[in-house]
Tab-separated table of C-alpha atoms and ligand atoms in Angstrom:
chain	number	residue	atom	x	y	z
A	24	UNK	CA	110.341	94.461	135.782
A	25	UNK	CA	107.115	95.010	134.349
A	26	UNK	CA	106.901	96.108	130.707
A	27	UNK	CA	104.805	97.161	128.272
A	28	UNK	CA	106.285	96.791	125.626
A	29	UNK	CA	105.257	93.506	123.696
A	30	UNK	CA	106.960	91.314	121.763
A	31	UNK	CA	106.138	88.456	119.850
A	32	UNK	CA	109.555	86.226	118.545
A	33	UNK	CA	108.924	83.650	115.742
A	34	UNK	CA	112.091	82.010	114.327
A	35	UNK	CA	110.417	79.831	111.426
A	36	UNK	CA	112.438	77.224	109.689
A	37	UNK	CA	116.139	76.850	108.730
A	38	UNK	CA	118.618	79.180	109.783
A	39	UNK	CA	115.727	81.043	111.645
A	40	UNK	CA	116.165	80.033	114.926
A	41	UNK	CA	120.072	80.058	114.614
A	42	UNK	CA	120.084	83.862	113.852
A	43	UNK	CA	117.100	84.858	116.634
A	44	UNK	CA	119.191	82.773	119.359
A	45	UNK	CA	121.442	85.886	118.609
A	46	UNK	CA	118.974	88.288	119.149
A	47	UNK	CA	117.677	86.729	122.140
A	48	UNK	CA	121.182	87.042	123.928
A	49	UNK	CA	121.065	90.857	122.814
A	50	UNK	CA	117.794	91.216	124.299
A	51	UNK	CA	119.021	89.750	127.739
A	52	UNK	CA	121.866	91.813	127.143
A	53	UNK	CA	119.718	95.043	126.912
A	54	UNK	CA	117.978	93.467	129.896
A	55	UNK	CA	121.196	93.211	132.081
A	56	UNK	CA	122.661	96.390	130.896
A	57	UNK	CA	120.128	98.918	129.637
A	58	UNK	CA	117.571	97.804	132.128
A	59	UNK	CA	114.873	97.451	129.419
A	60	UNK	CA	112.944	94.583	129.224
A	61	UNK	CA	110.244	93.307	126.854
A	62	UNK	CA	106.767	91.289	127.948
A	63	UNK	CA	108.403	88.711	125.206
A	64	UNK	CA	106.239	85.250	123.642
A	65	UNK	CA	107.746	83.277	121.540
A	66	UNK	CA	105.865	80.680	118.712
A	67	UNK	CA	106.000	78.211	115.821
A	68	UNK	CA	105.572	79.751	112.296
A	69	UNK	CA	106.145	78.110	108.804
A	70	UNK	CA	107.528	74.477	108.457
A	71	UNK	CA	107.710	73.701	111.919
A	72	UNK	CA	104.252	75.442	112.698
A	73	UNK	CA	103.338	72.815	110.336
A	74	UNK	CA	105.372	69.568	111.763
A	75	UNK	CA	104.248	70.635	115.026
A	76	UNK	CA	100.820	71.826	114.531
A	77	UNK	CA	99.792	70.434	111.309
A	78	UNK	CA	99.021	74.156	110.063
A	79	UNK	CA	101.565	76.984	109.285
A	80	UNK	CA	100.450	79.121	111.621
A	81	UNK	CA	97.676	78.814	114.416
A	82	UNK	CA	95.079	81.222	114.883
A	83	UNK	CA	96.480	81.365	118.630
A	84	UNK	CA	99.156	82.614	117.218
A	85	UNK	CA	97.717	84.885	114.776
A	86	UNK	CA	95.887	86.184	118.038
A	87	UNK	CA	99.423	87.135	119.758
A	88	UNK	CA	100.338	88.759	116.502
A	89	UNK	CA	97.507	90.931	116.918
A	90	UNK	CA	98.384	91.598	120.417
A	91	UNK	CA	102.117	92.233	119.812
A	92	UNK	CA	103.228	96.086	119.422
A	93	UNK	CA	106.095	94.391	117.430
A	94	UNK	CA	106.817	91.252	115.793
A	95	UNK	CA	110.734	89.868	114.976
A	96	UNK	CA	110.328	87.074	112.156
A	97	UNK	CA	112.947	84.734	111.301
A	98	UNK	CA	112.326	83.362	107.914
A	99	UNK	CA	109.997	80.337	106.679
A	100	UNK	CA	110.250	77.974	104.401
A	101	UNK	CA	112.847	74.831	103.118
A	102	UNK	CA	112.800	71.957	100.583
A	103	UNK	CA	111.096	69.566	103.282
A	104	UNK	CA	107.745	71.466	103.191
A	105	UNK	CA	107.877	71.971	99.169
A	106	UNK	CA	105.879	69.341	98.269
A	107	UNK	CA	102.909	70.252	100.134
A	108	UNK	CA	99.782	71.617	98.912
A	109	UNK	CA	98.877	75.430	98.115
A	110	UNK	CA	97.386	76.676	101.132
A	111	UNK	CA	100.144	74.144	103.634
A	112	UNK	CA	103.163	76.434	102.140
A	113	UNK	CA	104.928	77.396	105.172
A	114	UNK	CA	104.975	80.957	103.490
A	115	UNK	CA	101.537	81.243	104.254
A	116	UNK	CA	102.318	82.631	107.493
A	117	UNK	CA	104.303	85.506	106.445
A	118	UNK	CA	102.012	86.227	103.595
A	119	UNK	CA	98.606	85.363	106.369
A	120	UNK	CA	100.542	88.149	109.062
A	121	UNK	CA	100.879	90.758	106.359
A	122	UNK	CA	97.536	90.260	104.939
A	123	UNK	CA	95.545	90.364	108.323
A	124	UNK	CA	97.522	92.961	110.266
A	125	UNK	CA	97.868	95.187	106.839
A	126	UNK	CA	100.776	95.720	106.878
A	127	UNK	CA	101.183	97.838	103.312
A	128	UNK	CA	104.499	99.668	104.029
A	129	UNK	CA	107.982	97.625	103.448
A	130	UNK	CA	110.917	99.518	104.500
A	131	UNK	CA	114.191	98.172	103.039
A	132	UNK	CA	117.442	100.032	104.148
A	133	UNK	CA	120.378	100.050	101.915
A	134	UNK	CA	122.809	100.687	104.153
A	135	UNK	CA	126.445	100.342	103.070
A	136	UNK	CA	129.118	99.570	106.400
A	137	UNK	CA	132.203	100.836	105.654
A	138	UNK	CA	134.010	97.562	106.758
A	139	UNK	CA	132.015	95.721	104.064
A	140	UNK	CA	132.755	98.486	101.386
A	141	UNK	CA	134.256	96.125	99.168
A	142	UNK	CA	131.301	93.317	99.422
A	143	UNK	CA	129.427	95.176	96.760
A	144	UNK	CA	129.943	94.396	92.943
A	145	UNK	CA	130.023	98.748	92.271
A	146	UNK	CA	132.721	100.342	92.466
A	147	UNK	CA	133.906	101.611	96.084
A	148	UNK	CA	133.731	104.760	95.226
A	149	UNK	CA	130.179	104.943	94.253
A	150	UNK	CA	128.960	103.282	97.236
A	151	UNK	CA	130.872	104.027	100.089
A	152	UNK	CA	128.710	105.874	102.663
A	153	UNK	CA	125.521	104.754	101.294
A	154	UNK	CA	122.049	105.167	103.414
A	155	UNK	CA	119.122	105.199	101.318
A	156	UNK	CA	115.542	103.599	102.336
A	157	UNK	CA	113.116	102.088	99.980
A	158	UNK	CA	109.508	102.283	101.142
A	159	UNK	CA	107.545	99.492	99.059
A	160	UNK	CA	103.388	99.591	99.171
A	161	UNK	CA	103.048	95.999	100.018
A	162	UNK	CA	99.708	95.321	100.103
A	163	UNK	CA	98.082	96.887	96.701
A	164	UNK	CA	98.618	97.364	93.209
A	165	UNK	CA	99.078	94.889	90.439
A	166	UNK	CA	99.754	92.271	92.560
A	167	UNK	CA	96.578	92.464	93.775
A	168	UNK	CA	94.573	94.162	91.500
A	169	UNK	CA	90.853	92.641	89.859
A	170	UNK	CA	90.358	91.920	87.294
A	171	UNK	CA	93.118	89.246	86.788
A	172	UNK	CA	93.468	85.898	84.607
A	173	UNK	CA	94.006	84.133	81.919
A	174	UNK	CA	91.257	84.334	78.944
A	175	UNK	CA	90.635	82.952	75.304
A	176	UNK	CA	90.043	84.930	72.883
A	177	UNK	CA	87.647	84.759	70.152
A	178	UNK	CA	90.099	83.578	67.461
A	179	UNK	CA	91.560	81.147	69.788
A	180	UNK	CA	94.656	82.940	71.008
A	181	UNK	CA	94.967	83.253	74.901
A	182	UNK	CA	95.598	86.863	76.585
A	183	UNK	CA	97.257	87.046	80.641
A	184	UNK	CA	96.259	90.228	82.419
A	185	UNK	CA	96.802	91.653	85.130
A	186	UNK	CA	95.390	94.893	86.961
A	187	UNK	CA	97.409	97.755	88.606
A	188	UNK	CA	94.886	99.471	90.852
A	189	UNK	CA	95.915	102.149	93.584
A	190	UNK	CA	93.501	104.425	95.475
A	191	UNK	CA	93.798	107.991	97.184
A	192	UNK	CA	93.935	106.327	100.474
A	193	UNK	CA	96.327	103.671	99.187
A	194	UNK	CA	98.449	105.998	97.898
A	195	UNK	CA	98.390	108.923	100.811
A	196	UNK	CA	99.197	106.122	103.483
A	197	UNK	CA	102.358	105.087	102.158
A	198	UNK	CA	103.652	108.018	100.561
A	199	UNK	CA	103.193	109.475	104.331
A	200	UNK	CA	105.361	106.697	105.947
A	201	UNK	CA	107.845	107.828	103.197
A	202	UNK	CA	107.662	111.841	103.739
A	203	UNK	CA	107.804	110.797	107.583
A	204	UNK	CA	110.668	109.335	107.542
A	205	UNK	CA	112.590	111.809	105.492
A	206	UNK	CA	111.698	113.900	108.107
A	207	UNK	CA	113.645	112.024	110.152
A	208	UNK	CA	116.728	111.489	108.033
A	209	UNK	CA	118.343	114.075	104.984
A	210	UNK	CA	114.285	115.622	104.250
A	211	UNK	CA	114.380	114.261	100.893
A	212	UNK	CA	111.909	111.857	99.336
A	213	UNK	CA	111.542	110.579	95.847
A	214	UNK	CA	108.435	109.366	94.426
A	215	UNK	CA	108.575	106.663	91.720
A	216	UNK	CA	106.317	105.868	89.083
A	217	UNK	CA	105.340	105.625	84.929
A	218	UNK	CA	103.277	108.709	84.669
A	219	UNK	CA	104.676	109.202	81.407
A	220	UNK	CA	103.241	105.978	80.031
A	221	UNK	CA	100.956	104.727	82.707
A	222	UNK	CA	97.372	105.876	84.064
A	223	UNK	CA	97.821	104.951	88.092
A	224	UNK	CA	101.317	106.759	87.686
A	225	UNK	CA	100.067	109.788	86.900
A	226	UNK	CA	97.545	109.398	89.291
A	227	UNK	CA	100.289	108.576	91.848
A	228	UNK	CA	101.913	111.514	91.116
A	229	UNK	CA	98.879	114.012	91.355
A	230	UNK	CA	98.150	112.316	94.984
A	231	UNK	CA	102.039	112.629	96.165
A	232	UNK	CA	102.250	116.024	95.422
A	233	UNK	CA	99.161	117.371	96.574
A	234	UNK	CA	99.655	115.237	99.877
A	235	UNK	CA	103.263	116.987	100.004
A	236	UNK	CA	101.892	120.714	99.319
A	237	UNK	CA	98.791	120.114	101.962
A	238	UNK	CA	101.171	118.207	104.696
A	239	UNK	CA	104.531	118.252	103.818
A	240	UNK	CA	105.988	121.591	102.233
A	241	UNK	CA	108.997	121.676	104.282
A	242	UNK	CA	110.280	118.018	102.747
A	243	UNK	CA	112.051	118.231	99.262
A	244	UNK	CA	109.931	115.822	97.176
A	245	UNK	CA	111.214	114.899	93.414
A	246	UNK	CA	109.638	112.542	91.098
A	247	UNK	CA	111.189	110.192	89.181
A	248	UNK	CA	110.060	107.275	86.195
A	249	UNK	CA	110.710	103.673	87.566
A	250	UNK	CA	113.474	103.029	84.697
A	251	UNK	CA	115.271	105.770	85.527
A	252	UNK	CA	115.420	105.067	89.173
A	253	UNK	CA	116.814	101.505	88.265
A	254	UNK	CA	119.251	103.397	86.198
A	255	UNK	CA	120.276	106.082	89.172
A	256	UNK	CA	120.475	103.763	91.485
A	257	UNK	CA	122.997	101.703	89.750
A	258	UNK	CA	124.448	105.162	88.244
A	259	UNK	CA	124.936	107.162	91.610
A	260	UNK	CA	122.985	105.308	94.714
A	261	UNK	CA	123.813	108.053	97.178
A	262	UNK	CA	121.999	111.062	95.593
A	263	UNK	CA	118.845	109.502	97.443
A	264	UNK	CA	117.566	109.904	100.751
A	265	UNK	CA	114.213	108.195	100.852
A	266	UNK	CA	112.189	106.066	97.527
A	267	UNK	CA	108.759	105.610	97.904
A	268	UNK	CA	107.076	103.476	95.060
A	269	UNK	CA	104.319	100.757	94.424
A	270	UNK	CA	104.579	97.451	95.116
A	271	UNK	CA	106.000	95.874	91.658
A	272	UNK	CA	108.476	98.511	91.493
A	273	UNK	CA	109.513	98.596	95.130
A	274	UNK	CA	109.574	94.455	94.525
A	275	UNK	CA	112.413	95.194	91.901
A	276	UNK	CA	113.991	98.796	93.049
A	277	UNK	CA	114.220	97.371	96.529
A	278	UNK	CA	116.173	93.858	95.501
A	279	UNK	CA	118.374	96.225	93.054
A	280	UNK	CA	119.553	98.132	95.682
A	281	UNK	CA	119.746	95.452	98.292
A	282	UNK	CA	122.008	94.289	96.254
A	283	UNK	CA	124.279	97.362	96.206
A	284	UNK	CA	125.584	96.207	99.752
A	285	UNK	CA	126.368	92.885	98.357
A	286	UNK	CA	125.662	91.020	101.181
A	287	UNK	CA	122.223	89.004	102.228
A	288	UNK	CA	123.155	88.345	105.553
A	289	UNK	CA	123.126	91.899	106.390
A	290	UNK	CA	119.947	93.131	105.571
A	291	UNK	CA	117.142	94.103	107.433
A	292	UNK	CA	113.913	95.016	106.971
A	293	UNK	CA	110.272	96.252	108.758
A	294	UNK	CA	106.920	96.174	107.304
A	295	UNK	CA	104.210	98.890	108.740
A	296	UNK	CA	100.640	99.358	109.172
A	297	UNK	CA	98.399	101.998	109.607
A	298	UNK	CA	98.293	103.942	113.412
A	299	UNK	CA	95.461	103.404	114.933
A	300	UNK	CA	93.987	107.115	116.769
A	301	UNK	CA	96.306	106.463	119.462
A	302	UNK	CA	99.296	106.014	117.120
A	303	UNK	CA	99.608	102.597	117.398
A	304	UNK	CA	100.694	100.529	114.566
A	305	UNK	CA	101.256	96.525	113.468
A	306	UNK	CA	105.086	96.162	112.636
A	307	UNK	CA	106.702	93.180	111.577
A	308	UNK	CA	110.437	93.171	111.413
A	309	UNK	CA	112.479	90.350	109.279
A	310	UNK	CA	115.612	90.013	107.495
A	311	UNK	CA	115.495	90.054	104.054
A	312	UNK	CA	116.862	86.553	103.002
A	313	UNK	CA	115.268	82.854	103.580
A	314	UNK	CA	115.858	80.145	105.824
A	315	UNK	CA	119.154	79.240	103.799
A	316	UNK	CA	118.045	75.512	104.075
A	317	UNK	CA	121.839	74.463	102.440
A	318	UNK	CA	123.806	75.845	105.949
A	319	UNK	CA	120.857	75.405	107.918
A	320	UNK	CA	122.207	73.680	111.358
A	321	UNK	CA	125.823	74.172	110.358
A	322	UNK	CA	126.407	77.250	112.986
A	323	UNK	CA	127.388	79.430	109.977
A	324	UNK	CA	124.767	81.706	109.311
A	325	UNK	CA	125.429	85.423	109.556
A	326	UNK	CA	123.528	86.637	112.344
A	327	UNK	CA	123.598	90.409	111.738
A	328	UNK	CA	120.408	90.786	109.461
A	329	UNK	CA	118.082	89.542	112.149
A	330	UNK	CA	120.438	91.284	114.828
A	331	UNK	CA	119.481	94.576	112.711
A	332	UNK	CA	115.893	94.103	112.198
A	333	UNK	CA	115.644	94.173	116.048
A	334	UNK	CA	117.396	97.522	115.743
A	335	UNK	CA	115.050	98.651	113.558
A	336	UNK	CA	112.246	97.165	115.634
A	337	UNK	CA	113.438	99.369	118.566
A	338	UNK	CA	113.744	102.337	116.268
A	339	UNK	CA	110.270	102.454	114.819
A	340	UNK	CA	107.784	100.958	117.035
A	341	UNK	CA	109.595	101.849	120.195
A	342	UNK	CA	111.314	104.872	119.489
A	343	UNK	CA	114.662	103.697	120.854
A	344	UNK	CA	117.214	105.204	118.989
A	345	UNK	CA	119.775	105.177	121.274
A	346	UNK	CA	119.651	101.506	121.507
A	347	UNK	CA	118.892	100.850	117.926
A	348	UNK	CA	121.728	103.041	117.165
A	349	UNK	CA	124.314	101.124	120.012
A	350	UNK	CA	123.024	97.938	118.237
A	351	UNK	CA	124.414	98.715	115.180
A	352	UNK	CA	127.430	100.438	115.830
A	353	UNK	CA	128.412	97.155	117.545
A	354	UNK	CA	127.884	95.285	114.363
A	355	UNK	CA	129.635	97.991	112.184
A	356	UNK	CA	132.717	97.767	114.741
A	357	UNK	CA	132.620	93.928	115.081
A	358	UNK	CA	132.885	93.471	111.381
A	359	UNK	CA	135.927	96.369	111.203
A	360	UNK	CA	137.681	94.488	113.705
A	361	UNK	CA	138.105	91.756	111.119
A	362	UNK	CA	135.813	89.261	112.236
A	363	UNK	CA	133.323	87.950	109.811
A	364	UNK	CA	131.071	84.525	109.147
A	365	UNK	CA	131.517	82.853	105.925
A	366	UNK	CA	128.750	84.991	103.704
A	367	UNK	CA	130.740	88.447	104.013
A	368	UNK	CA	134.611	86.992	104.556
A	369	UNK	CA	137.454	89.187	102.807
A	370	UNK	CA	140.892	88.775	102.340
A	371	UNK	CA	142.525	89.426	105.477
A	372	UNK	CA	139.689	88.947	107.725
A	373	UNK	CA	138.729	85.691	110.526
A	374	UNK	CA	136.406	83.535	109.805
A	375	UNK	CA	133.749	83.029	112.930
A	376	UNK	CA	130.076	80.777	113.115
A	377	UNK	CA	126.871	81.926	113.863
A	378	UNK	CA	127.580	81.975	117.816
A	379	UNK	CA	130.820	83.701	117.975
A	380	UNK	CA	129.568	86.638	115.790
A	381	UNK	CA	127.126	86.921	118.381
A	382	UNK	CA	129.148	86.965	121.578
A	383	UNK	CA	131.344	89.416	119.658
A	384	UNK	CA	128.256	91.770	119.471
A	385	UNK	CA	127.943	91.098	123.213
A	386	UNK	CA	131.627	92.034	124.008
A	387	UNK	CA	131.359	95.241	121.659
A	388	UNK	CA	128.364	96.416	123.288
A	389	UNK	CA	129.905	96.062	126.637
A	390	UNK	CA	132.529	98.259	125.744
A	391	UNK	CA	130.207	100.929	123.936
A	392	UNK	CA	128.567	101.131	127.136
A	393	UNK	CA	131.007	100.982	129.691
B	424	LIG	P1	117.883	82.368	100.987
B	424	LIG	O1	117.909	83.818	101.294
B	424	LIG	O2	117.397	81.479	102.066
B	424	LIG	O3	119.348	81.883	100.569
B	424	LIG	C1	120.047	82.384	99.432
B	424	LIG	C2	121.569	82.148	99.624
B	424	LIG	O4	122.071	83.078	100.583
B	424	LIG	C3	121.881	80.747	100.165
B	424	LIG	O5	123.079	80.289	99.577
B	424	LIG	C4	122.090	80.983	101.643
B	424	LIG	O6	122.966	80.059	102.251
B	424	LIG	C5	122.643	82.404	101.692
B	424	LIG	N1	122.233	83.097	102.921
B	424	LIG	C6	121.002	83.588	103.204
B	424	LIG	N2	120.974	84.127	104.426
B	424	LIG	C7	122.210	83.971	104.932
B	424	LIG	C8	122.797	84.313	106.186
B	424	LIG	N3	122.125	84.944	107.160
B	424	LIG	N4	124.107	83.996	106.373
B	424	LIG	C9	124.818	83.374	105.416
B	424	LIG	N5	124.313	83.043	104.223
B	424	LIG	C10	123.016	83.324	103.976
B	424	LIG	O7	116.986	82.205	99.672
B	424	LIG	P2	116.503	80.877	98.927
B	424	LIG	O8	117.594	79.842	98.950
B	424	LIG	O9	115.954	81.340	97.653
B	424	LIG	O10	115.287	80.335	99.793
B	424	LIG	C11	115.394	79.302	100.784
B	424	LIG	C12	114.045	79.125	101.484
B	424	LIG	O11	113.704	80.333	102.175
B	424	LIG	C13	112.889	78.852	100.514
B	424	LIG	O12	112.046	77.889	101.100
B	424	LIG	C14	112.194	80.189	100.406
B	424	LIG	O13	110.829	80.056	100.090
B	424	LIG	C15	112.395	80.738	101.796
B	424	LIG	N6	112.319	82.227	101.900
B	424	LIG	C16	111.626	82.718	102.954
B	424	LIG	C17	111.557	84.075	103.148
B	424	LIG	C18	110.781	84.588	104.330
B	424	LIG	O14	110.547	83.840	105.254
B	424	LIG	N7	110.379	85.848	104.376
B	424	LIG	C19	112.198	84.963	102.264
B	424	LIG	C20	112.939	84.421	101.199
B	424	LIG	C21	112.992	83.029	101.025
């Protein structure tokens, strides 16, 4: 069947390719079942981009990155490649993708399964029922920021600086994604800053809230300092909907709360660019932990995170949220069943590998759609 929907798969290093073979069954599964299929390439990225290739990533396959209306990353990276110079780092391809296809807007779900309700290091209570998303600016402020470096001063001392920098359009873009999606979810957004103590706070602010009284009246925007967010979150997660913040705060907001769900394996994650005029935007969809070189080719790594990115992939650049949603009621009823892989296991619950998880997924989704 001819589709036009494009996909570009790259695995990476370490558990990578372990976790995407799962995804790839799901894909022939929607393929079978569903009747949707994907125009579908699949390349070398990272480590074995570099065994292979002698670079971590090609400019062929930068090319199909370009071309791809979504991209499904694995993860990069392992103790065999950590010797090698500065610009052969394996994460050069992740960090090469994001830079070139601008991709400034990380989306990190916090998503707490029932099943897994007692993975998290909080109390039950305070985090059963959890759905929050983080949206991170990923491609600005202090991290990037001139000036930058390390100076001496006259009297002989040294001083480190660093800039954080954020324009109107900087700012507008992401805080858009964020009001966008509240649109889609509870309508609530929270915008996190310093303004109290910090110049491109306020100035955060005063762009957030004029974008939300020009564009956005009918979302409930609050504001909130950085500190206290870390606090809240911690304190009660579930009185948020949707956070959007800068990039060193989303960096350390986003891990808190990741966090919350106590579980790596689990957790997905999409980074956005800008639409083009015909609405078209780069994605690139990844799980949030590493290639896990210590179980890497052991069959034990928890498949779910990169089963769940694809979700998310079909949510936002494909609009499938029927399938997106199938997808991960599978994985919320697998893991109630009792079956789990090493990472997440519980008193009282089976222990399966990497491949069994995934033919469980299968069997579940079977029955959802019978
Ligand atoms: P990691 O996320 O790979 O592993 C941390 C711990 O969590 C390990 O004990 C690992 O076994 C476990 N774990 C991670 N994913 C799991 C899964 N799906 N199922 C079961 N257990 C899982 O982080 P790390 O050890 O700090 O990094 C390892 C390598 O990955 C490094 O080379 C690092 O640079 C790279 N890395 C890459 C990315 C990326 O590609 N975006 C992100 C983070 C780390």
């Amino acid at each position: 069947m001819a589709s036009n929907k494009k996909l570009l798969i790259l695995p990476g290093d370490g558990i990578g390719p372990e976790v995407m073979r799962e995804v790839r069954r799901v894909i022939d599964w929607m393929d079978r079942r569903r009747m949707v299929s994907f125009d579908m390439k699949e390349d070398l990225v990272g480590g074995a981009a570099i065994d292979a290739r002698g670079t971590p990533m090609t400019d062929a396959t930068m090319e199909s990155a370009r071309a791809a209306d979504a991209i499904l990353f694995g993860s990069v990276g392992g103790p065999k490649w950590d010797k090698l110079g500065f610009d052969m780092r394996p994460e050069i391809a992740i960090l090469r993708l994001r830079k070139e296809l601008d991709l400034f807007a990380n989306l990190r779900p916090a998503i707490v399964l029932d099943p897994l309700v007692d993975a998290s290091t909080l109390k039950a209570d305070v985090i059963r029922g959890l759905d929050l998303m983080i949206v991170r600016e990923s491609t600005g402020g202090i991290y990037f920021g001139e000036p930058r470096g390390v100076e001496t001063l006259p009297d002989g001392q040294k001083r480190g600086f660093d800039t954080e920098t954020y324009t109107t359009n900087e700012i507008e873009r992401v805080a858009r994604v964020g009001f966008d999606l509240a649109r889609k979810r509870q309508n609530r957004l929270t915008s996190v800053e310093k303004a109290n103590v910090m110049q491109s706070g306020l100035f955060w602010r005063q762009v957030v809230t004029a974008l939300h009284q020009r564009e956005y009246p009918d979302v409930e925007l609050s504001h909130m300092y950085a500190d206290n967010c870390a606090m809240q979150l911690v304190r009660n997660p579930r009185q948020f909907d949707v956070i959007v913040t800068s990039n060193l705060f989303g960096d350390i907001l986003s891990d808190l709360a990741s966090m919350l769900t106590g579980s790596l394996g689990m957790l997905p994650s999409a980074t956005l660019g800008a639409p083009d005029a015909s609405g078209r935007r780069h994605a690139l969809y990844e799980p949030i932990h590493g290639s896990a070189p210590d179980i890497a080719g052991k069959g034990i790594a928890n498949p779910l995170a990169q089963i769940l990115s694809f979700a998310m992939l079909l949510r936002y650049s494909f609009g499938m949220d029927e399938d997106a949603s199938l997808i991960e009621r599978a994985c919320t009823n697998v893991l109630a069943s009792g079956l789990r892989t090493a990472d997440v296991m519980a008193p009282g619950t089976a222990k399966v590998g990497t491949s069994v998880m995934g033919e469980s997924i299968l069997r579940e989704l079977d029955k959802l759609a019978a």
